[in-house]
Amino acid sequence: MQPLFTIHAGEYLVGSHIEQELRDKDGNKFNVWVPSKDTGIDLLVTNHNNSKVVSIQVKFSKDFLVTHGRPEYQKKLTSCGWWTLNRNKIHESPADFWVFVLHTFNQTNRQYVIVPPKQLSEILNELHPNVKSLQTYLWVTASKKCWETRGLKKKETDLIVDDNYRGNDKRNFSDFLNNWKRVIDKLT
């Protein structure tokens, strides 16, 4: 039997998180909707009376820390995700936010990196110019910092896991880590 409709794990995790954890200032839940057509938007989120809407593109990654992480990093990192992104799709995205989901295997939590596509495009253009297909790694440290680490040398990643990295500030995604404030603000 062919399924008529499915959503991927990342979409489910984001939708579930929004429904279960996020509230407006009055304690009202948000509604999550799944579009019936692929338009570059995976989820629509509305306020409790459906008068305001936010669109979300979801990108999911398994945790590469367990399988590919250095042994000395295991206790210093919470999760490590890896995505292949298309520069044009980010630039032309109709979504209000892109949400990167890092599913952790050593703990029972998930990490979400919530970033507007325009801002994401600017950051990745600076970090990785002149490549059409972007390979990007997002690492979440035990101290709740988030860094884009693609292309860094071991010496630099050592500094990141020890909270001593002082390199390019554009690599610091910590302000986007589990920060749903912009989503909530657009819905209230």
PDB file of C-alpha atoms in Angstrom, residues 51-139:
ATOM      1  CA  SER A  51      -5.114  35.216  12.668  1.00  0.00           C
ATOM      2  CA  LYS A  52      -1.302  35.248  12.311  1.00  0.00           C
ATOM      3  CA  VAL A  53       0.936  32.769  10.526  1.00  0.00           C
ATOM      4  CA  VAL A  54       4.611  31.781  10.379  1.00  0.00           C
ATOM      5  CA  SER A  55       6.073  29.463   7.744  1.00  0.00           C
ATOM      6  CA  ILE A  56       8.883  27.023   8.545  1.00  0.00           C
ATOM      7  CA  GLN A  57      11.329  24.971   6.480  1.00  0.00           C
ATOM      8  CA  VAL A  58      12.695  22.033   8.507  1.00  0.00           C
ATOM      9  CA  LYS A  59      16.124  20.437   8.090  1.00  0.00           C
ATOM     10  CA  PHE A  60      16.819  17.290  10.117  1.00  0.00           C
ATOM     11  CA  SER A  61      20.107  15.595  10.929  1.00  0.00           C
ATOM     12  CA  LYS A  62      20.940  12.572  12.950  1.00  0.00           C
ATOM     13  CA  ASP A  63      23.596  13.081  15.600  1.00  0.00           C
ATOM     14  CA  PHE A  64      27.037  12.491  14.114  1.00  0.00           C
ATOM     15  CA  LEU A  65      28.767  12.892  17.485  1.00  0.00           C
ATOM     16  CA  VAL A  66      28.275   9.253  18.449  1.00  0.00           C
ATOM     17  CA  THR A  67      29.434   7.790  15.135  1.00  0.00           C
ATOM     18  CA  HIS A  68      31.958  10.344  13.864  1.00  0.00           C
ATOM     19  CA  GLY A  69      32.932  12.494  16.850  1.00  0.00           C
ATOM     20  CA  ARG A  70      36.400  12.391  18.308  1.00  0.00           C
ATOM     21  CA  PRO A  71      36.561  10.439  21.588  1.00  0.00           C
ATOM     22  CA  GLU A  72      37.883  13.499  23.431  1.00  0.00           C
ATOM     23  CA  TYR A  73      34.819  15.501  22.295  1.00  0.00           C
ATOM     24  CA  GLN A  74      32.130  13.072  23.487  1.00  0.00           C
ATOM     25  CA  LYS A  75      31.557  14.721  26.878  1.00  0.00           C
ATOM     26  CA  LYS A  76      32.108  18.285  25.653  1.00  0.00           C
ATOM     27  CA  LEU A  77      29.496  18.248  22.894  1.00  0.00           C
ATOM     28  CA  THR A  78      25.773  17.604  23.071  1.00  0.00           C
ATOM     29  CA  SER A  79      25.245  16.943  19.360  1.00  0.00           C
ATOM     30  CA  CYS A  80      26.718  17.408  15.898  1.00  0.00           C
ATOM     31  CA  GLY A  81      24.581  17.748  12.783  1.00  0.00           C
ATOM     32  CA  TRP A  82      25.519  17.725   9.112  1.00  0.00           C
ATOM     33  CA  TRP A  83      23.470  19.129   6.252  1.00  0.00           C
ATOM     34  CA  THR A  84      23.910  19.549   2.521  1.00  0.00           C
ATOM     35  CA  LEU A  85      22.197  22.772   1.517  1.00  0.00           C
ATOM     36  CA  ASN A  86      21.541  24.474  -1.785  1.00  0.00           C
ATOM     37  CA  ARG A  87      22.573  28.130  -1.750  1.00  0.00           C
ATOM     38  CA  ASN A  88      19.803  29.135  -4.200  1.00  0.00           C
ATOM     39  CA  LYS A  89      17.090  27.371  -2.195  1.00  0.00           C
ATOM     40  CA  ILE A  90      18.102  29.265   0.935  1.00  0.00           C
ATOM     41  CA  HIS A  91      18.258  32.590  -0.922  1.00  0.00           C
ATOM     42  CA  GLU A  92      14.879  32.058  -2.618  1.00  0.00           C
ATOM     43  CA  SER A  93      13.149  30.401   0.334  1.00  0.00           C
ATOM     44  CA  PRO A  94       9.567  31.544   0.943  1.00  0.00           C
ATOM     45  CA  ALA A  95       9.763  30.359   4.571  1.00  0.00           C
ATOM     46  CA  ASP A  96       9.965  32.811   7.454  1.00  0.00           C
ATOM     47  CA  PHE A  97      12.350  30.516   9.339  1.00  0.00           C
ATOM     48  CA  TRP A  98      14.554  27.523   8.714  1.00  0.00           C
ATOM     49  CA  VAL A  99      14.713  25.146  11.672  1.00  0.00           C
ATOM     50  CA  PHE A 100      17.654  22.761  11.901  1.00  0.00           C
ATOM     51  CA  VAL A 101      16.869  19.782  14.117  1.00  0.00           C
ATOM     52  CA  LEU A 102      19.725  17.957  15.820  1.00  0.00           C
ATOM     53  CA  HIS A 103      18.496  14.671  17.234  1.00  0.00           C
ATOM     54  CA  THR A 104      20.776  13.651  20.072  1.00  0.00           C
ATOM     55  CA  PHE A 105      21.451  10.018  20.861  1.00  0.00           C
ATOM     56  CA  ASN A 106      23.426  10.278  24.103  1.00  0.00           C
ATOM     57  CA  GLN A 107      20.649  12.270  25.774  1.00  0.00           C
ATOM     58  CA  THR A 108      16.898  12.476  25.517  1.00  0.00           C
ATOM     59  CA  ASN A 109      16.825  16.065  24.286  1.00  0.00           C
ATOM     60  CA  ARG A 110      16.754  17.674  20.873  1.00  0.00           C
ATOM     61  CA  GLN A 111      18.400  20.866  19.755  1.00  0.00           C
ATOM     62  CA  TYR A 112      16.769  23.355  17.399  1.00  0.00           C
ATOM     63  CA  VAL A 113      18.539  26.093  15.467  1.00  0.00           C
ATOM     64  CA  ILE A 114      15.944  28.624  14.293  1.00  0.00           C
ATOM     65  CA  VAL A 115      17.187  31.144  11.720  1.00  0.00           C
ATOM     66  CA  PRO A 116      15.571  33.360   9.069  1.00  0.00           C
ATOM     67  CA  PRO A 117      16.713  32.221   5.595  1.00  0.00           C
ATOM     68  CA  LYS A 118      17.972  35.690   4.608  1.00  0.00           C
ATOM     69  CA  GLN A 119      20.258  35.761   7.634  1.00  0.00           C
ATOM     70  CA  LEU A 120      21.305  32.146   7.060  1.00  0.00           C
ATOM     71  CA  SER A 121      22.169  32.973   3.454  1.00  0.00           C
ATOM     72  CA  GLU A 122      24.312  35.951   4.496  1.00  0.00           C
ATOM     73  CA  ILE A 123      26.194  33.918   7.098  1.00  0.00           C
ATOM     74  CA  LEU A 124      26.860  30.942   4.836  1.00  0.00           C
ATOM     75  CA  ASN A 125      27.866  33.204   1.931  1.00  0.00           C
ATOM     76  CA  GLU A 126      30.532  34.725   4.143  1.00  0.00           C
ATOM     77  CA  LEU A 127      31.726  31.428   5.613  1.00  0.00           C
ATOM     78  CA  HIS A 128      31.572  29.328   2.444  1.00  0.00           C
ATOM     79  CA  PRO A 129      31.706  31.543  -0.660  1.00  0.00           C
ATOM     80  CA  ASN A 130      31.856  30.162  -4.186  1.00  0.00           C
ATOM     81  CA  VAL A 131      30.283  26.743  -3.582  1.00  0.00           C
ATOM     82  CA  LYS A 132      26.838  25.825  -4.915  1.00  0.00           C
ATOM     83  CA  SER A 133      26.256  22.835  -2.657  1.00  0.00           C
ATOM     84  CA  LEU A 134      26.936  23.820   0.922  1.00  0.00           C
ATOM     85  CA  GLN A 135      28.091  21.239   3.426  1.00  0.00           C
ATOM     86  CA  THR A 136      27.486  22.659   6.872  1.00  0.00           C
ATOM     87  CA  TYR A 137      28.121  21.242  10.327  1.00  0.00           C
ATOM     88  CA  LEU A 138      26.398  22.595  13.418  1.00  0.00           C
ATOM     89  CA  TRP A 139      27.846  21.554  16.766  1.00  0.00           C
TER      90      TRP A 139
END
